Coordinates of C-alpha atoms and ligand atoms in Angstrom, one line a residue:
M27 CA 9.4 -38.1 16.7
V28 CA 8.4 -34.9 18.6
G29 CA 7.3 -35.7 22.1
P30 CA 3.9 -34.4 23.5
D31 CA 5.5 -31.5 25.4
E32 CA 8.3 -30.6 22.9
H33 CA 8.4 -27.4 20.9
V34 CA 9.5 -26.9 17.3
I35 CA 10.8 -24.0 15.3
C36 CA 10.0 -23.5 11.6
A37 CA 11.8 -21.0 9.3
L38 CA 9.3 -19.6 6.8
S39 CA 10.6 -18.0 3.7
G40 CA 7.3 -17.0 2.1
G41 CA 7.8 -19.7 -0.5
V42 CA 5.8 -22.8 -1.2
D43 CA 8.1 -25.4 0.5
S44 CA 8.5 -23.9 3.9
T45 CA 4.8 -22.8 3.9
V46 CA 3.6 -26.3 3.1
A47 CA 6.0 -27.9 5.7
A48 CA 4.8 -25.5 8.4
T49 CA 1.1 -26.1 7.6
L50 CA 1.7 -29.9 7.8
V51 CA 3.6 -29.7 11.1
H52 CA 1.1 -27.2 12.5
K53 CA -1.7 -29.7 11.9
A54 CA 0.2 -32.3 13.9
I55 CA 1.4 -30.2 16.9
G56 CA -0.6 -27.0 16.9
D57 CA 0.8 -24.0 18.9
R58 CA 4.0 -25.9 19.9
L59 CA 5.2 -24.8 16.4
H60 CA 6.9 -21.4 16.4
C61 CA 7.4 -19.9 13.0
V62 CA 10.1 -17.3 12.2
F63 CA 10.8 -15.3 9.1
V64 CA 14.4 -14.1 8.8
D65 CA 15.4 -11.0 6.9
N66 CA 18.9 -11.8 5.9
G67 CA 19.5 -8.7 3.9
L68 CA 19.4 -10.8 0.7
L69 CA 15.7 -10.5 0.0
R70 CA 14.0 -9.1 -3.0
Y71 CA 12.3 -5.7 -3.4
K72 CA 9.9 -5.1 -0.4
E73 CA 9.9 -8.9 0.2
R74 CA 9.9 -8.7 4.0
E75 CA 6.8 -6.3 4.1
R76 CA 5.0 -8.3 1.4
V77 CA 5.6 -11.7 2.9
M78 CA 4.8 -10.7 6.5
S79 CA 1.5 -9.2 5.3
T80 CA 0.6 -12.3 3.3
F81 CA 1.4 -14.5 6.3
E82 CA -1.0 -12.4 8.3
S83 CA -3.8 -12.1 5.8
D84 CA -3.7 -15.6 4.1
L85 CA -1.9 -18.1 6.3
H86 CA -3.2 -17.3 9.8
L87 CA -0.1 -18.8 11.5
P88 CA 1.7 -16.6 14.0
V89 CA 5.1 -15.6 12.6
T90 CA 8.0 -13.8 14.3
C91 CA 10.1 -11.5 12.0
V92 CA 13.8 -11.3 12.8
D93 CA 15.9 -8.7 11.2
A94 CA 19.4 -10.3 10.9
S95 CA 20.5 -8.4 7.8
E96 CA 23.5 -6.8 9.4
Q97 CA 24.6 -10.2 10.8
F98 CA 24.5 -11.9 7.4
L99 CA 26.0 -9.1 5.3
S100 CA 28.9 -8.5 7.7
K101 CA 29.8 -12.2 7.4
L102 CA 29.6 -12.0 3.6
K103 CA 31.8 -9.0 3.2
G104 CA 34.7 -9.7 0.9
I105 CA 33.5 -13.3 0.1
K106 CA 33.4 -14.1 -3.6
D107 CA 33.4 -17.9 -3.8
P108 CA 29.8 -19.3 -4.4
E109 CA 30.3 -22.4 -2.1
Q110 CA 31.8 -20.3 0.7
K111 CA 28.8 -17.9 0.5
R112 CA 26.4 -20.8 0.7
K113 CA 28.2 -22.3 3.7
I114 CA 28.3 -18.9 5.5
I115 CA 24.6 -18.3 4.9
G116 CA 23.7 -21.9 6.1
R117 CA 25.7 -21.3 9.3
E118 CA 24.2 -17.8 10.0
F119 CA 20.7 -19.2 9.5
I120 CA 21.4 -21.8 12.2
A121 CA 22.9 -19.1 14.5
V122 CA 19.7 -17.1 14.1
F123 CA 17.5 -20.1 14.9
D124 CA 19.6 -20.9 18.0
D125 CA 19.1 -17.4 19.2
F126 CA 15.4 -17.6 18.5
A127 CA 15.2 -21.0 20.4
H128 CA 16.9 -19.3 23.3
E129 CA 14.5 -16.4 23.3
L130 CA 11.5 -18.8 23.2
E131 CA 12.9 -20.7 26.1
Q132 CA 12.7 -17.5 28.2
I133 CA 9.0 -17.1 27.3
I134 CA 7.7 -20.7 27.2
G135 CA 10.1 -22.2 29.8
K136 CA 11.3 -24.9 27.4
R137 CA 13.9 -24.8 24.7
P138 CA 12.7 -26.0 21.2
E139 CA 14.7 -29.0 20.1
Y140 CA 13.6 -29.3 16.5
L141 CA 13.8 -27.3 13.3
V142 CA 11.4 -27.8 10.4
Q143 CA 12.8 -27.2 7.0
G144 CA 11.1 -27.3 3.6
T145 CA 13.9 -29.4 2.0
L146 CA 12.9 -31.1 -1.2
Y147 CA 14.3 -34.1 -2.9
P148 CA 16.2 -32.1 -5.6
D149 CA 17.9 -30.1 -2.8
V150 CA 19.2 -33.3 -1.4
I151 CA 20.3 -34.8 -4.7
E152 CA 22.2 -31.7 -5.8
S153 CA 23.8 -31.0 -2.4
C154 CA 24.8 -34.5 -1.1
P155 CA 23.5 -37.3 -3.3
P156 CA 21.9 -40.1 -1.4
P157 CA 22.9 -43.8 -1.9
G158 CA 21.0 -45.2 -4.9
S159 CA 20.5 -41.8 -6.6
G160 CA 23.3 -42.7 -9.1
R161 CA 25.5 -39.8 -7.9
T162 CA 28.3 -39.7 -5.4
H163 CA 29.5 -36.8 -3.1
S164 CA 32.1 -35.9 -5.6
H165 CA 29.1 -35.0 -7.8
T166 CA 27.8 -32.3 -5.5
I167 CA 26.5 -29.5 -7.7
K168 CA 25.7 -26.9 -5.1
S169 CA 25.6 -27.0 -1.3
H170 CA 22.0 -25.9 -0.9
H171 CA 22.0 -23.6 2.2
N172 CA 19.5 -26.0 4.0
V173 CA 21.4 -29.3 3.3
G174 CA 25.1 -29.3 2.5
G175 CA 25.5 -25.7 3.8
L176 CA 24.5 -26.6 7.4
P177 CA 27.1 -26.5 10.2
K178 CA 28.1 -30.0 11.5
D179 CA 27.7 -29.0 15.1
M180 CA 24.1 -27.7 14.9
K181 CA 22.1 -28.6 18.0
L182 CA 18.6 -28.4 16.6
K183 CA 17.3 -31.7 15.2
L184 CA 15.9 -31.5 11.7
I185 CA 12.4 -32.3 10.7
E186 CA 12.1 -32.4 6.9
P187 CA 8.6 -33.7 5.9
L188 CA 9.0 -32.9 2.2
K189 CA 12.4 -34.4 1.8
L190 CA 11.3 -37.1 -0.7
L191 CA 9.0 -34.9 -2.7
F192 CA 9.4 -32.8 -5.9
K193 CA 8.0 -29.3 -6.2
D194 CA 4.9 -30.3 -8.2
E195 CA 4.1 -32.9 -5.5
V196 CA 4.5 -30.3 -2.7
R197 CA 2.2 -27.9 -4.6
K198 CA -0.4 -30.8 -4.8
L199 CA 0.0 -31.5 -1.0
G200 CA -0.3 -27.7 -0.3
S201 CA -3.5 -27.6 -2.2
I202 CA -4.9 -30.6 -0.2
L203 CA -4.0 -28.7 3.0
N204 CA -5.7 -25.5 1.7
V205 CA -2.6 -23.5 1.5
P206 CA -3.5 -20.3 -0.5
D207 CA -2.5 -19.9 -4.1
S208 CA -0.5 -16.8 -3.1
F209 CA 2.1 -19.2 -1.7
L210 CA 1.6 -22.2 -3.9
K211 CA 2.0 -20.3 -7.2
R212 CA 5.1 -18.3 -6.2
H213 CA 8.2 -18.9 -8.2
P214 CA 10.9 -20.7 -6.2
F215 CA 13.5 -18.4 -4.5
P216 CA 16.7 -19.9 -3.2
G217 CA 17.4 -19.7 0.5
P218 CA 20.7 -17.9 0.0
G219 CA 18.6 -15.3 -1.8
L220 CA 20.2 -12.5 -3.8
A221 CA 23.7 -13.6 -2.6
V222 CA 23.7 -16.2 -5.5
R223 CA 22.4 -13.6 -7.9
V224 CA 25.0 -10.9 -7.2
L225 CA 28.1 -12.5 -8.7
G226 CA 31.1 -12.0 -6.4
D227 CA 31.1 -9.9 -3.2
V228 CA 27.4 -9.0 -2.5
T229 CA 28.3 -6.1 -0.2
E230 CA 30.3 -4.2 -2.9
G231 CA 28.7 -0.9 -3.9
N232 CA 25.0 -0.9 -4.2
A233 CA 24.7 -4.1 -6.1
L234 CA 21.9 -5.5 -4.0
E235 CA 19.8 -2.4 -4.3
V236 CA 20.3 -2.2 -8.0
L237 CA 19.5 -5.9 -8.5
R238 CA 16.3 -5.5 -6.4
Q239 CA 15.0 -2.7 -8.7
V240 CA 15.9 -4.6 -11.9
D241 CA 14.3 -7.8 -10.6
E242 CA 11.1 -6.1 -9.6
I243 CA 10.7 -4.4 -13.1
F244 CA 11.3 -7.8 -14.8
V245 CA 9.0 -9.9 -12.7
Q246 CA 6.2 -7.2 -12.6
A247 CA 6.4 -7.1 -16.5
I248 CA 6.0 -10.9 -16.6
K249 CA 3.0 -10.6 -14.3
D250 CA 1.5 -7.8 -16.4
A251 CA 1.9 -9.9 -19.5
G252 CA 0.1 -12.8 -17.9
L253 CA 3.2 -15.0 -18.1
Y254 CA 3.9 -15.6 -14.4
D255 CA 2.1 -18.9 -14.0
I256 CA 3.6 -20.5 -17.2
I257 CA 7.2 -19.6 -16.2
W258 CA 8.8 -21.7 -13.5
Q259 CA 11.2 -19.0 -12.4
A260 CA 12.3 -15.6 -13.6
F261 CA 14.9 -13.3 -12.1
A262 CA 17.7 -10.9 -12.7
V263 CA 21.4 -11.4 -12.0
F264 CA 23.9 -8.6 -11.2
L265 CA 27.1 -8.9 -13.2
P266 CA 30.2 -7.4 -11.6
V267 CA 31.4 -5.9 -14.9
Q268 CA 31.2 -2.4 -16.2
T269 CA 30.6 -1.6 -19.8
V270 CA 30.5 1.6 -21.8
G271 CA 27.2 3.0 -22.8
V272 CA 25.5 6.3 -23.9
Q273 CA 22.5 7.6 -22.0
G274 CA 21.0 11.1 -22.5
D275 CA 24.0 12.0 -24.8
Q276 CA 26.4 11.2 -22.0
R277 CA 29.0 8.5 -21.9
T278 CA 28.4 6.1 -19.1
H279 CA 30.5 3.3 -17.6
S280 CA 28.0 1.2 -15.7
N281 CA 27.1 -2.3 -14.7
A282 CA 25.3 -5.0 -16.7
V283 CA 22.6 -7.3 -15.6
A284 CA 21.3 -10.6 -17.0
L285 CA 17.7 -11.6 -17.1
R286 CA 16.8 -15.3 -16.7
A287 CA 13.4 -17.0 -17.3
I288 CA 12.9 -20.7 -17.5
T289 CA 10.3 -23.4 -17.7
S290 CA 10.8 -26.6 -15.8
E291 CA 8.9 -29.5 -14.3
D292 CA 11.0 -30.0 -11.1
G293 CA 14.1 -27.6 -11.3
M294 CA 16.3 -30.6 -12.1
T295 CA 16.3 -29.7 -15.8
A296 CA 15.1 -26.5 -17.4
D297 CA 14.5 -24.7 -20.7
W298 CA 15.0 -21.0 -21.2
Y299 CA 11.8 -19.1 -22.0
Y300 CA 11.3 -17.4 -25.4
F301 CA 9.9 -13.9 -24.9
Q302 CA 8.3 -11.9 -27.7
H303 CA 10.5 -9.2 -29.1
E304 CA 8.1 -6.4 -27.9
F305 CA 8.2 -7.7 -24.4
L306 CA 11.9 -7.6 -24.2
V307 CA 12.2 -4.2 -25.8
D308 CA 9.8 -2.8 -23.2
V309 CA 11.5 -4.4 -20.2
V310 CA 15.0 -3.3 -21.3
N311 CA 13.8 0.3 -21.8
K312 CA 12.1 0.3 -18.4
I313 CA 15.3 -1.0 -16.7
C314 CA 17.7 1.4 -18.4
N315 CA 15.4 4.4 -17.9
N316 CA 14.6 3.7 -14.3
V317 CA 17.6 2.0 -12.7
R318 CA 20.6 4.2 -12.0
G319 CA 23.9 2.3 -12.6
I320 CA 22.7 -0.1 -15.3
N321 CA 23.4 0.6 -19.0
R322 CA 23.3 -3.0 -20.5
V323 CA 20.9 -5.8 -20.2
C324 CA 21.6 -9.4 -21.4
Q325 CA 19.3 -12.4 -21.6
D326 CA 20.5 -15.8 -20.4
I327 CA 19.5 -18.3 -23.1
T328 CA 21.1 -21.4 -21.6
S329 CA 19.1 -24.4 -20.5
K330 CA 19.9 -26.7 -17.6
P331 CA 22.0 -28.6 -18.4
P332 CA 24.6 -27.3 -19.3
A333 CA 23.9 -24.3 -17.0
T334 CA 22.2 -24.5 -13.6
V335 CA 19.2 -22.3 -12.8
E336 CA 21.0 -19.9 -10.5
W337 CA 24.3 -18.4 -11.7
E338 CA 26.1 -19.5 -8.4
Ligands
XMP952 P1 20.1 -24.8 -9.5 O1 20.7 -23.5 -9.5 O2 20.7 -25.8 -8.6 O3 18.6 -24.5 -9.0 O4 19.9 -25.4 -10.9 C1 17.5 -25.5 -8.9 C2 16.4 -24.9 -8.1 O5 16.8 -24.8 -6.7 C3 16.8 -23.4 -6.3 N1 18.0 -23.3 -5.4 C4 18.0 -23.3 -4.1 N2 17.0 -23.4 -3.2 N3 18.5 -23.3 -1.4 C5 17.2 -23.3 -1.9 O6 16.3 -23.4 -1.1 C6 19.6 -23.2 -2.2 O7 20.7 -23.1 -1.7 C7 19.3 -23.2 -3.6 N4 20.1 -23.1 -4.7 C8 19.3 -23.2 -5.8 C9 16.9 -22.6 -7.6 O8 16.4 -21.3 -7.4 C10 16.1 -23.4 -8.5 O9 14.7 -23.3 -8.3

């Protein structure tokens, strides 16, 4: 329970969960809530600019933007193991929040003791199954950056008001709280961001930049085709393999990407989405003609299970 003169930090990602959690806590404690948006260098194309401007125009909550991209990327250099990446990202997020708490203390004269997170029930089940869920710790599927990926010695105490809810329930709650559709209808985006969509070392070459461009073309095409709201999540994955191609009469030896689009109720299970032939032809042409360094596009047609939604 947050005392009457205590302050709270909330990390906003621009997605539905953290936005609804922040709105709820803001109703309870007003301006003792301090929101922060962290650019971890793993965001999508123009994400930081877009999200910050939507916060300002649609949410009317003051949000501080922290650029910690160098900090995250330097820690991820050379790291290939998916669980290790997730743990590093969880730790760096907490380090950034601690610094933010320290800076706030200089301004408001009191150190915030609490951190609000938009953790959902599926995050908990897949990271560290609770008693009674039918799974044990040996069944951990992924350490979600905001659950199993958190450092054991973190000082901030967690407030997780959505911890027992599924995504559709959070969307309903958001709607009751008048959270704008620009947040409620966004596809989920994982906290570790593009780190789990660049397979292997995220800092190698210009994988992140290439992935941003491919992802933007794919998602924009989905929006243009009027499919965004019926698809649960759509994104591109950078594959660290090079294949031979022929572009403009030249032999190329470039990277491949995979496109993944799924429908789902809650992210716990998912079906791959069946695109029309013409849609795929157009997207693949746009990607290969506009993104340097990509000469092959694959489509992921695996459901969950047996695959997970993200590739790492
Ligand atoms: P998976 O890959 O576990 O994804 O089948 C299920 C849903 O969770 C999202 N996801 C995450 N969200 N932190 C998050 O906030 C994470 O570490 C994380 N890992 C996966 C994923 O995008 C999908 O919607």
